CSV table of C-alpha atoms in Angstrom, one decimal:
chain,number,residue,atom,x,y,z
A,742,MET,CA,22.2,32.7,5.8
A,743,LYS,CA,19.3,31.6,8.3
A,744,HIS,CA,16.7,31.3,5.2
A,745,LEU,CA,19.7,29.5,3.0
A,746,LYS,CA,20.0,26.7,5.5
A,747,GLN,CA,16.3,26.6,5.6
A,748,ASN,CA,15.9,26.2,1.4
A,749,ILE,CA,18.3,23.8,2.1
A,750,ILE,CA,16.7,21.7,4.4
A,751,ILE,CA,13.2,22.2,2.4
A,752,VAL,CA,15.4,20.8,-1.2
A,753,PHE,CA,16.9,17.8,1.2
A,754,LEU,CA,13.1,16.8,2.5
A,755,LEU,CA,11.5,17.1,-1.0
A,756,CYS,CA,13.9,15.2,-2.7
A,757,ALA,CA,13.9,12.4,0.3
A,758,SER,CA,10.0,12.1,0.2
A,759,LEU,CA,10.6,11.3,-4.0
A,760,VAL,CA,13.1,8.8,-3.3
A,761,MET,CA,10.9,6.8,-0.4
A,762,ALA,CA,7.6,8.0,-2.1
A,763,GLN,CA,5.5,4.4,-3.5
A,764,GLN,CA,4.6,3.7,-6.9
A,765,THR,CA,1.4,5.8,-8.1
A,766,PRO,CA,-1.6,4.1,-8.1
A,767,ALA,CA,-2.5,3.2,-11.3
A,768,PRO,CA,-5.7,5.0,-13.2
A,769,LYS,CA,-9.1,3.3,-14.1
A,770,GLN,CA,-8.9,1.2,-17.2
A,771,SER,CA,-10.0,2.7,-19.6
A,772,GLN,CA,-9.7,0.2,-22.7
A,773,SER,CA,-10.9,-2.9,-23.3
A,774,ILE,CA,-7.9,-5.6,-22.9
A,775,ALA,CA,-7.9,-8.8,-24.4
A,776,ILE,CA,-5.1,-11.7,-22.9
A,777,MET,CA,-4.5,-14.1,-25.6
A,778,GLY,CA,-2.8,-17.3,-25.7
A,779,ALA,CA,-2.1,-18.1,-22.0
A,780,THR,CA,-2.8,-21.0,-19.8
A,781,ALA,CA,-5.1,-20.0,-17.4
A,782,HIS,CA,-5.4,-21.0,-13.8
A,783,ILE,CA,-9.4,-20.1,-13.1
A,784,GLY,CA,-9.0,-20.5,-8.9
A,785,ASN,CA,-11.7,-23.2,-8.9
A,786,GLY,CA,-9.5,-25.8,-9.7
A,787,GLU,CA,-9.9,-25.2,-13.6
A,788,ILE,CA,-7.5,-24.9,-16.3
A,789,ILE,CA,-7.5,-23.5,-19.8
A,790,GLU,CA,-5.2,-24.2,-21.6
A,791,ASN,CA,-5.3,-21.9,-24.7
A,792,SER,CA,-7.5,-19.0,-23.2
A,793,LEU,CA,-8.8,-16.1,-24.0
A,794,ILE,CA,-9.2,-13.3,-21.3
A,795,ILE,CA,-10.8,-10.1,-22.0
A,796,PHE,CA,-11.7,-7.7,-19.7
A,797,LYS,CA,-13.6,-4.1,-19.5
A,798,GLU,CA,-14.1,-1.1,-17.0
A,799,GLY,CA,-12.5,-3.6,-14.3
A,800,LYS,CA,-14.6,-6.5,-15.5
A,801,LEU,CA,-14.3,-10.1,-16.7
A,802,THR,CA,-16.1,-10.0,-19.9
A,803,THR,CA,-14.8,-13.1,-21.4
A,804,VAL,CA,-13.0,-16.2,-19.7
A,805,ALA,CA,-13.0,-19.2,-22.6
A,806,ASP,CA,-10.9,-21.5,-24.5
A,807,ALA,CA,-9.5,-19.6,-27.8
A,808,ARG,CA,-9.9,-22.2,-30.0
A,809,VAL,CA,-13.6,-22.5,-29.4
A,810,VAL,CA,-14.6,-18.5,-29.4
A,811,ARG,CA,-14.5,-16.3,-32.0
A,812,ILE,CA,-14.1,-12.2,-30.8
A,813,ASP,CA,-13.4,-9.9,-32.7
A,814,VAL,CA,-10.5,-7.9,-30.7
A,815,SER,CA,-9.0,-5.3,-33.0
A,816,ASN,CA,-10.1,-2.5,-31.0
A,817,MET,CA,-9.0,-3.5,-28.0
A,818,ARG,CA,-5.5,-3.4,-26.4
A,819,VAL,CA,-3.8,-7.3,-27.3
A,820,ILE,CA,-1.6,-9.1,-24.8
A,821,ASN,CA,0.3,-11.8,-26.4
A,822,ALA,CA,1.0,-14.2,-23.4
A,823,ASN,CA,1.8,-17.4,-25.0
A,824,ASP,CA,3.6,-20.1,-23.2
A,825,LYS,CA,2.7,-18.0,-19.6
A,826,HIS,CA,-0.1,-18.5,-17.2
A,827,VAL,CA,-2.7,-16.1,-15.9
A,828,TYR,CA,-3.8,-16.2,-12.2
A,829,PRO,CA,-6.1,-14.4,-9.9
A,830,GLY,CA,-4.9,-12.1,-7.5
A,831,PHE,CA,-3.5,-13.7,-4.7
A,832,ILE,CA,-5.0,-13.1,-1.3
A,833,ILE,CA,-3.4,-13.1,1.8
A,834,PRO,CA,-5.5,-13.4,5.1
A,835,ASN,CA,-4.9,-12.3,9.1
A,836,SER,CA,-2.4,-10.6,7.7
A,837,THR,CA,-0.7,-6.8,9.8
A,838,LEU,CA,0.6,-5.6,6.4
A,839,GLY,CA,0.4,-1.5,6.3
A,840,LEU,CA,0.2,-1.6,10.7
A,841,VAL,CA,4.2,-1.5,10.7
A,842,GLU,CA,6.6,0.0,8.6
A,843,ILE,CA,9.9,-0.9,11.0
A,844,ASP,CA,9.7,-3.0,14.0
A,845,ALA,CA,12.4,-0.9,15.8
A,846,VAL,CA,10.7,2.4,15.3
A,847,ARG,CA,7.6,2.8,17.4
A,848,ALA,CA,6.0,5.9,15.6
A,849,SER,CA,5.5,3.0,12.4
A,850,ASP,CA,4.0,0.7,14.6
A,851,ASP,CA,0.4,0.9,14.7
A,852,ASP,CA,-1.3,-3.2,14.8
A,853,ASP,CA,-1.9,-3.0,18.6
A,854,GLU,CA,-3.9,-1.1,21.1
A,855,ILE,CA,-4.0,-0.2,24.6
A,856,GLY,CA,-6.6,-2.6,26.4
A,857,SER,CA,-8.0,-6.2,26.5
A,858,LEU,CA,-11.8,-6.0,24.6
A,859,ASN,CA,-11.0,-3.4,21.5
A,860,PRO,CA,-13.5,-4.8,18.7
A,861,HIS,CA,-14.3,-1.0,18.2
A,862,ILE,CA,-10.3,-0.7,17.1
A,863,ARG,CA,-10.4,-0.4,13.2
A,864,SER,CA,-7.5,-1.8,11.6
A,865,LEU,CA,-8.9,-0.2,8.0
A,866,ILE,CA,-8.2,3.6,9.4
A,867,ALA,CA,-4.4,2.9,10.4
A,868,TYR,CA,-3.1,1.2,6.9
A,869,ASN,CA,-0.9,2.8,5.3
A,870,ALA,CA,-1.4,2.6,1.3
A,871,GLU,CA,2.1,4.2,0.7
A,872,SER,CA,3.3,1.2,2.8
A,873,LYS,CA,6.9,0.1,1.4
A,874,VAL,CA,6.7,-3.2,2.6
A,875,VAL,CA,3.2,-3.7,1.0
A,876,GLU,CA,4.4,-2.4,-2.6
A,877,SER,CA,6.6,-5.6,-2.2
A,878,MET,CA,3.8,-7.8,-2.4
A,879,ARG,CA,2.8,-7.1,-5.7
A,880,PRO,CA,5.8,-8.8,-8.0
A,881,ASN,CA,4.7,-11.7,-6.5
A,882,GLY,CA,1.2,-11.5,-6.8
A,883,VAL,CA,0.0,-11.0,-4.0
A,884,LEU,CA,-2.7,-8.1,-4.6
A,885,ILE,CA,-5.4,-8.5,-1.9
A,886,GLY,CA,-5.0,-8.7,1.8
A,887,GLN,CA,-6.8,-8.5,5.2
A,888,ILE,CA,-5.4,-6.3,7.0
A,889,THR,CA,-5.9,-7.6,11.1
A,890,PRO,CA,-4.6,-6.0,14.2
A,891,ARG,CA,-2.8,-7.9,16.9
A,892,GLY,CA,-3.1,-7.7,21.0
A,893,GLY,CA,-5.8,-7.8,23.9
A,894,ARG,CA,-8.2,-10.8,24.4
A,895,ILE,CA,-10.6,-9.0,21.2
A,896,SER,CA,-7.6,-7.2,18.9
A,897,GLY,CA,-10.4,-5.4,17.1
A,898,THR,CA,-11.7,-5.2,13.4
A,899,SER,CA,-10.0,-6.2,10.3
A,900,SER,CA,-10.9,-5.3,7.0
A,901,VAL,CA,-10.5,-6.4,3.6
A,902,VAL,CA,-8.2,-4.1,0.9
A,903,GLN,CA,-6.2,-3.8,-2.5
A,904,PHE,CA,-3.0,-3.5,-2.3
A,905,ASP,CA,-2.7,-0.4,-5.2
A,906,ALA,CA,-4.1,3.0,-3.4
A,907,TRP,CA,-4.0,6.2,-3.1
A,908,ASN,CA,-5.5,6.0,0.7
A,909,TRP,CA,-7.0,3.6,3.0
A,910,GLU,CA,-10.5,5.0,1.9
A,911,ASP,CA,-9.3,3.7,-1.9
A,912,ALA,CA,-7.5,0.4,-0.9
A,913,ALA,CA,-10.6,-0.9,0.8
A,914,ILE,CA,-12.8,-3.7,-0.7
A,915,LYS,CA,-15.2,-4.8,2.3
A,916,VAL,CA,-14.7,-2.6,5.5
A,917,ASP,CA,-14.9,-4.4,8.7
A,918,ASP,CA,-15.5,-7.6,7.6
A,919,GLY,CA,-15.1,-9.4,11.0
A,920,ILE,CA,-13.7,-9.5,14.5
A,921,HIS,CA,-10.7,-11.0,15.9
A,922,LEU,CA,-10.6,-13.0,19.3
A,923,ASN,CA,-7.4,-14.3,21.1
A,924,TRP,CA,-8.8,-17.4,22.4
A,925,PRO,CA,-7.4,-18.4,25.8
A,926,ASN,CA,-4.8,-20.9,25.8
A,927,SER,CA,-5.8,-24.2,28.3
A,928,PHE,CA,-2.2,-24.8,29.4
A,929,SER,CA,0.5,-22.3,29.8
A,930,ARG,CA,4.3,-21.8,30.2
A,931,GLY,CA,5.8,-20.3,33.7
A,932,ARG,CA,7.7,-17.6,33.7
A,933,TRP,CA,10.7,-18.5,34.5
A,934,TRP,CA,12.2,-14.8,35.0
A,935,ARG,CA,9.4,-14.2,37.8
A,936,GLY,CA,10.6,-17.9,39.5
A,937,GLU,CA,7.9,-20.0,38.2
A,938,ASP,CA,8.0,-23.6,36.7
A,939,PRO,CA,8.9,-23.4,33.6
A,940,GLY,CA,7.2,-26.0,32.6
A,941,LEU,CA,3.7,-26.4,30.8
A,942,LYS,CA,0.8,-26.7,32.8
A,943,PRO,CA,-3.0,-26.4,32.8
A,944,ASN,CA,-3.8,-22.9,32.6
A,945,LYS,CA,-6.1,-22.0,36.2
A,946,ASN,CA,-7.3,-19.2,34.8
A,947,TYR,CA,-8.7,-20.7,31.5
A,948,SER,CA,-12.2,-20.9,32.3
A,949,LYS,CA,-12.3,-17.4,33.8
A,950,GLN,CA,-10.4,-15.8,30.7
A,951,VAL,CA,-13.4,-17.7,28.6
A,952,LYS,CA,-16.3,-16.4,30.8
A,953,GLU,CA,-14.7,-12.5,30.4
A,954,VAL,CA,-15.7,-12.8,26.9
A,955,THR,CA,-19.0,-14.5,27.3
A,956,VAL,CA,-20.0,-11.9,29.8
A,957,PHE,CA,-18.5,-9.1,27.9
A,958,LEU,CA,-20.9,-10.7,24.7
A,959,LYS,CA,-24.2,-11.0,27.1
A,960,GLU,CA,-23.6,-7.3,27.7
A,961,SER,CA,-23.4,-6.2,24.2
A,962,LYS,CA,-26.5,-7.8,23.5
A,963,ALA,CA,-28.4,-6.2,26.7
A,964,TYR,CA,-27.0,-3.2,25.6
A,965,GLN,CA,-28.0,-3.7,21.9
A,966,SER,CA,-32.2,-4.2,23.3
A,967,GLY,CA,-32.1,-0.8,26.0
A,968,ASP,CA,-31.5,2.5,26.5
A,969,LYS,CA,-28.4,3.2,23.7
A,970,SER,CA,-28.8,7.3,24.7
A,971,ALA,CA,-25.4,6.5,26.4
A,972,LYS,CA,-23.2,5.5,23.2
A,973,HIS,CA,-20.8,2.4,24.0
A,974,LEU,CA,-18.5,2.0,20.8
A,975,PRO,CA,-17.3,-1.6,22.2
A,976,PHE,CA,-21.1,-3.1,22.4
A,977,GLU,CA,-21.9,-1.3,19.0
A,978,ALA,CA,-18.9,-2.7,17.4
A,979,VAL,CA,-19.7,-6.5,18.0
A,980,GLN,CA,-23.2,-6.6,16.8
A,981,GLY,CA,-22.3,-7.6,13.2
A,982,LEU,CA,-21.5,-10.8,15.0
A,983,PHE,CA,-24.8,-11.8,15.8
A,984,ASP,CA,-26.9,-10.3,12.5
A,985,GLY,CA,-24.4,-11.8,10.1
A,986,SER,CA,-22.7,-8.8,9.0
A,987,LYS,CA,-19.7,-9.2,10.5
A,988,LYS,CA,-17.4,-12.9,11.0
A,989,LEU,CA,-15.6,-14.2,14.1
A,990,PHE,CA,-12.3,-14.8,13.7
A,991,VAL,CA,-11.0,-17.0,16.8
A,992,HIS,CA,-7.3,-17.5,16.8
A,993,VAL,CA,-6.8,-20.9,18.3
A,994,ASP,CA,-4.5,-24.1,17.9
A,995,ASP,CA,-5.4,-26.5,20.6
A,996,ALA,CA,-8.4,-29.4,20.0
A,997,LYS,CA,-9.7,-28.3,23.3
A,998,GLY,CA,-9.6,-24.6,22.9
A,999,ILE,CA,-11.1,-24.8,19.2
A,1000,THR,CA,-13.7,-27.6,20.2
A,1001,ASP,CA,-14.5,-24.8,23.5
A,1002,ALA,CA,-14.5,-21.9,21.2
A,1003,ILE,CA,-17.8,-23.7,18.6
A,1004,ASN,CA,-19.2,-24.5,21.6
A,1005,PHE,CA,-19.2,-20.7,22.9
A,1006,LYS,CA,-20.4,-19.8,18.9
A,1007,VAL,CA,-23.2,-21.6,19.5
A,1008,GLN,CA,-24.3,-20.3,23.0
A,1009,ASN,CA,-23.9,-16.8,22.1
A,1010,ASP,CA,-25.7,-17.4,18.7
A,1011,ILE,CA,-22.7,-15.9,16.6
A,1012,SER,CA,-23.6,-16.1,13.1
A,1013,GLU,CA,-20.6,-17.2,11.4
A,1014,MET,CA,-16.8,-18.2,12.6
A,1015,VAL,CA,-13.2,-19.0,11.4
A,1016,VAL,CA,-10.3,-20.7,13.0
A,1017,VAL,CA,-7.2,-18.6,12.3
A,1018,GLY,CA,-4.3,-21.2,13.0
A,1019,GLY,CA,-6.1,-24.3,14.1
A,1020,TYR,CA,-2.8,-26.8,14.4
A,1021,GLN,CA,-4.7,-29.4,15.9
A,1022,ALA,CA,-8.0,-28.9,13.8
A,1023,LEU,CA,-7.5,-32.2,12.1
A,1024,GLN,CA,-8.5,-33.6,15.8
A,1025,VAL,CA,-11.7,-32.2,15.8
A,1026,ALA,CA,-12.5,-32.1,12.1
A,1027,ASP,CA,-15.7,-33.6,11.9
A,1028,LEU,CA,-17.2,-30.9,14.6
A,1029,LEU,CA,-15.7,-28.4,12.1
A,1030,LYS,CA,-17.5,-30.0,9.0
A,1031,LYS,CA,-20.7,-29.9,11.1
A,1032,HIS,CA,-20.3,-26.3,11.8
A,1033,ASN,CA,-19.5,-25.3,8.7
A,1034,ILE,CA,-16.5,-23.6,9.9
A,1035,PRO,CA,-13.5,-22.5,7.9
A,1036,VAL,CA,-9.7,-22.8,8.9
A,1037,LEU,CA,-6.7,-20.0,8.1
A,1038,ILE,CA,-4.0,-22.7,8.8
A,1039,LYS,CA,-0.6,-22.0,10.7
A,1040,ARG,CA,2.1,-20.5,8.0
A,1041,VAL,CA,3.1,-23.6,5.8
A,1042,HIS,CA,6.8,-22.8,6.3
A,1043,SER,CA,7.0,-23.9,9.8
A,1044,THR,CA,8.3,-26.3,12.5
A,1045,PRO,CA,6.0,-29.2,14.3
A,1046,ASP,CA,4.4,-27.5,17.7
A,1047,ASN,CA,5.2,-30.8,19.4
A,1048,THR,CA,8.0,-33.4,19.6
A,1049,ASP,CA,6.3,-36.4,18.7
A,1050,ASP,CA,4.3,-34.5,15.8
A,1051,ASP,CA,5.6,-35.9,12.4
A,1052,TYR,CA,8.1,-33.5,11.1
A,1053,ASP,CA,6.4,-32.4,8.0
A,1054,GLN,CA,2.7,-31.9,9.9
A,1055,PRO,CA,2.5,-28.2,9.3
A,1056,PHE,CA,3.2,-29.0,5.4
A,1057,LYS,CA,0.1,-31.6,5.0
A,1058,LEU,CA,-2.1,-30.2,7.2
A,1059,ALA,CA,-3.7,-27.9,4.4
A,1060,LYS,CA,-4.6,-31.5,2.4
A,1061,GLN,CA,-5.5,-33.7,5.5
A,1062,LEU,CA,-8.5,-31.1,6.2
A,1063,THR,CA,-9.5,-30.5,2.6
A,1064,ASP,CA,-9.6,-34.1,2.1
A,1065,VAL,CA,-12.4,-34.6,5.3
A,1066,GLY,CA,-14.3,-31.3,3.8
A,1067,VAL,CA,-12.8,-28.6,5.4
A,1068,LEU,CA,-12.4,-25.4,3.9
A,1069,VAL,CA,-9.0,-24.2,4.2
A,1070,ALA,CA,-7.0,-21.0,3.3
A,1071,LEU,CA,-3.3,-20.2,4.0
A,1072,GLN,CA,-2.1,-17.0,6.3
A,1073,ASN,CA,1.3,-16.4,7.3
A,1074,SER,CA,1.2,-14.8,11.1
A,1075,GLY,CA,4.2,-14.9,13.0
A,1076,ASP,CA,7.5,-13.9,13.2
A,1077,MET,CA,8.6,-11.3,10.1
A,1078,GLU,CA,4.9,-11.8,8.7
A,1079,ARG,CA,4.5,-8.5,6.7
A,1080,MET,CA,7.8,-8.9,4.8
A,1081,ASN,CA,7.3,-12.9,4.2
A,1082,ALA,CA,3.4,-12.3,3.2
A,1083,ARG,CA,4.9,-12.2,-0.3
A,1084,ASN,CA,5.9,-15.5,0.0
A,1085,LEU,CA,2.4,-16.8,0.6
A,1086,PRO,CA,2.4,-18.4,-3.5
A,1087,PHE,CA,5.4,-20.8,-2.4
A,1088,LEU,CA,3.4,-21.7,0.9
A,1089,ALA,CA,1.0,-22.9,-1.5
A,1090,GLY,CA,3.8,-24.2,-3.6
A,1091,THR,CA,4.8,-26.6,-0.6
A,1092,ALA,CA,1.3,-27.7,0.3
A,1093,ALA,CA,0.9,-29.1,-3.6
A,1094,ALA,CA,4.0,-31.0,-2.7
A,1095,TYR,CA,2.7,-32.6,0.3
A,1096,GLY,CA,-0.1,-34.2,-1.2
A,1097,LEU,CA,-2.8,-31.4,-2.9
A,1098,SER,CA,-2.6,-30.5,-6.8
A,1099,LYS,CA,-1.5,-27.4,-8.2
A,1100,GLU,CA,-4.9,-26.3,-8.6
A,1101,GLU,CA,-6.2,-27.1,-4.9
A,1102,ALA,CA,-3.1,-25.7,-3.9
A,1103,LEU,CA,-3.9,-22.9,-5.9
A,1104,GLN,CA,-7.2,-22.5,-4.2
A,1105,LEU,CA,-5.9,-21.9,-1.0
A,1106,ILE,CA,-4.9,-18.6,-1.7
A,1107,THR,CA,-7.3,-17.4,-3.9
A,1108,LEU,CA,-11.2,-18.6,-4.2
A,1109,ASN,CA,-11.1,-20.5,-0.7
A,1110,ALA,CA,-9.6,-17.6,0.6
A,1111,ALA,CA,-11.8,-14.9,-0.8
A,1112,LYS,CA,-14.8,-17.2,0.5
A,1113,ILE,CA,-13.4,-17.4,3.9
A,1114,LEU,CA,-13.4,-13.5,3.8
A,1115,GLY,CA,-16.5,-12.9,2.2
A,1116,ILE,CA,-15.6,-11.1,-1.2
A,1117,ASP,CA,-15.6,-14.3,-3.5
A,1118,LYS,CA,-18.9,-12.6,-5.5
A,1119,ASP,CA,-16.3,-10.2,-6.9
A,1120,TYR,CA,-12.6,-11.9,-6.1
A,1121,GLY,CA,-10.8,-15.2,-5.6
A,1122,SER,CA,-11.6,-16.7,-9.3
A,1123,LEU,CA,-11.4,-15.6,-13.0
A,1124,GLU,CA,-14.9,-16.1,-14.0
A,1125,VAL,CA,-17.1,-13.6,-16.0
A,1126,GLY,CA,-18.7,-10.7,-14.0
A,1127,LYS,CA,-16.2,-11.1,-11.6
A,1128,SER,CA,-12.9,-8.4,-10.9
A,1129,ALA,CA,-10.3,-8.1,-13.1
A,1130,THR,CA,-7.6,-8.3,-10.6
A,1131,LEU,CA,-5.3,-11.2,-11.8
A,1132,PHE,CA,-1.7,-11.3,-13.1
A,1133,ILE,CA,0.0,-12.9,-16.0
A,1134,SER,CA,3.6,-15.0,-14.9
A,1135,GLU,CA,6.0,-16.6,-17.1
A,1136,GLY,CA,6.1,-20.1,-15.2
A,1137,ASP,CA,4.5,-21.7,-12.6
A,1138,ALA,CA,3.4,-19.1,-9.7
A,1139,LEU,CA,3.7,-21.3,-6.8
A,1140,ASP,CA,7.0,-21.8,-7.8
A,1141,MET,CA,10.0,-19.4,-6.6
A,1142,ARG,CA,12.2,-19.9,-9.5
A,1143,THR,CA,9.5,-19.6,-12.4
A,1144,ASN,CA,7.0,-17.1,-10.1
A,1145,VAL,CA,8.4,-13.8,-12.7
A,1146,LEU,CA,5.3,-11.7,-13.4
A,1147,ASP,CA,5.2,-9.8,-16.4
A,1148,LYS,CA,1.7,-7.9,-16.1
A,1149,ALA,CA,-0.6,-7.3,-12.8
A,1150,PHE,CA,-4.4,-5.9,-13.1
A,1151,ILE,CA,-6.0,-4.8,-9.6
A,1152,ASP,CA,-10.1,-4.5,-11.1
A,1153,GLY,CA,-8.6,-3.5,-13.9
A,1154,ARG,CA,-5.6,-1.4,-13.6
A,1155,ASP,CA,-2.9,-1.5,-14.8
A,1156,ILE,CA,-0.1,-1.6,-11.9
A,1157,SER,CA,3.2,-1.0,-11.4
A,1158,LEU,CA,5.2,-4.3,-10.6
A,1159,GLU,CA,8.4,-2.0,-9.2
A,1160,SER,CA,9.0,-1.5,-6.0
A,1161,HIS,CA,12.0,-0.9,-3.6
A,1162,GLN,CA,13.9,-4.0,-3.9
A,1163,THR,CA,13.0,-4.3,-7.5
A,1164,GLU,CA,14.9,-1.0,-7.8
A,1165,LEU,CA,17.6,-1.9,-6.2
A,1166,TRP,CA,18.6,-5.2,-7.9
A,1167,LYS,CA,18.4,-3.9,-11.0
A,1168,ARG,CA,20.6,-1.2,-9.3
A,1169,TYR,CA,23.2,-3.6,-8.4
A,1170,SER,CA,23.0,-6.1,-11.3
A,1171,ASN,CA,24.2,-3.3,-13.6
A,1172,LYS,CA,26.9,-2.6,-11.9
A,1173,TYR,CA,28.3,-6.5,-11.7
A,1174,LYS,CA,27.2,-7.0,-15.2
A,1175,ASN,CA,29.6,-3.8,-16.3
A,1176,GLN,CA,32.6,-5.5,-14.4
């Protein structure tokens, strides 16, 4: 009887694992593929109305006007995409995808570590490639993401991954691309539950908090030039900020904080910096442009931060910064950020509705994002020699009504567009069709 119960439990667990398993990652591309007739949105602002796109062994070999070039495709797998659209895979920066599965289940939450200065904490090794949330990105064309830790003053080190993999090693595109610093707030609100004045007031500890990070970097430089027999992981981790192998992603919204962060970069000889959030970036746009600092702007679908701001300020910020020459891309941090990351193309669609052209808005989630993350050599646009990471949509991919994917490829691999959500949709659609 005891063995029977054990066998029943084992069978139940096996069945549950089959039900809960993610889609099996696609195998490597084995045959050249030609996509013919689609409108190709290159990702760099260009469009080819009647395109011929060919890729082999995961790389784009032809991206051209089908009316101009003549190539024999008889020995290839041909996809007829007339009246459809081809886009580069969309890229979501500053995301905790794969680090948290269910907020209420502590064992599935791995986006934050104990401590304040944690540059050595690597998000990549905690990334869950079998996350059901991650697989739900693909049906909307979101195929690549920067997996970013949270918490503390220095949260840790992010990495860039693709969203169809067996494990984090397979997923990695760019390992340890940047360190994330949460810049101190120059103002603070009183904690009413501790008897403090709930109003907004200057942060008395602002200078002290900035100094803490400055001292940490100076100590790491001293460590690098001194005796390293006793290994210090946090000091080791930040060395990439000085030699250019890592970027410093500074999470800051206010104009004073952005200005101070730029001065901090210059004073500490940090090679490359990116502003994340940047709600008031327009006020210091000249300074950002002077120091060649891009901005991953605050979620477009949000309300204004201040009562005297324009109601549509979050919608038009991308246009305003682009017009003054600042490199801009979109990110989606905030409430429900992992589940809402699938709406990334529609954030770009809103930016297009508030001033940018459709192709400029597309760049916010393709080539601009790739440049900021340092992966533009291989990703972000449909250009010969780059990765065949792309998808075919029945209509405009920035419009939620017409973003309907037929096919998607990551590094030339024909990936599944099924997810837990699509399976449920089909299941209940069939139920009501039969009634």
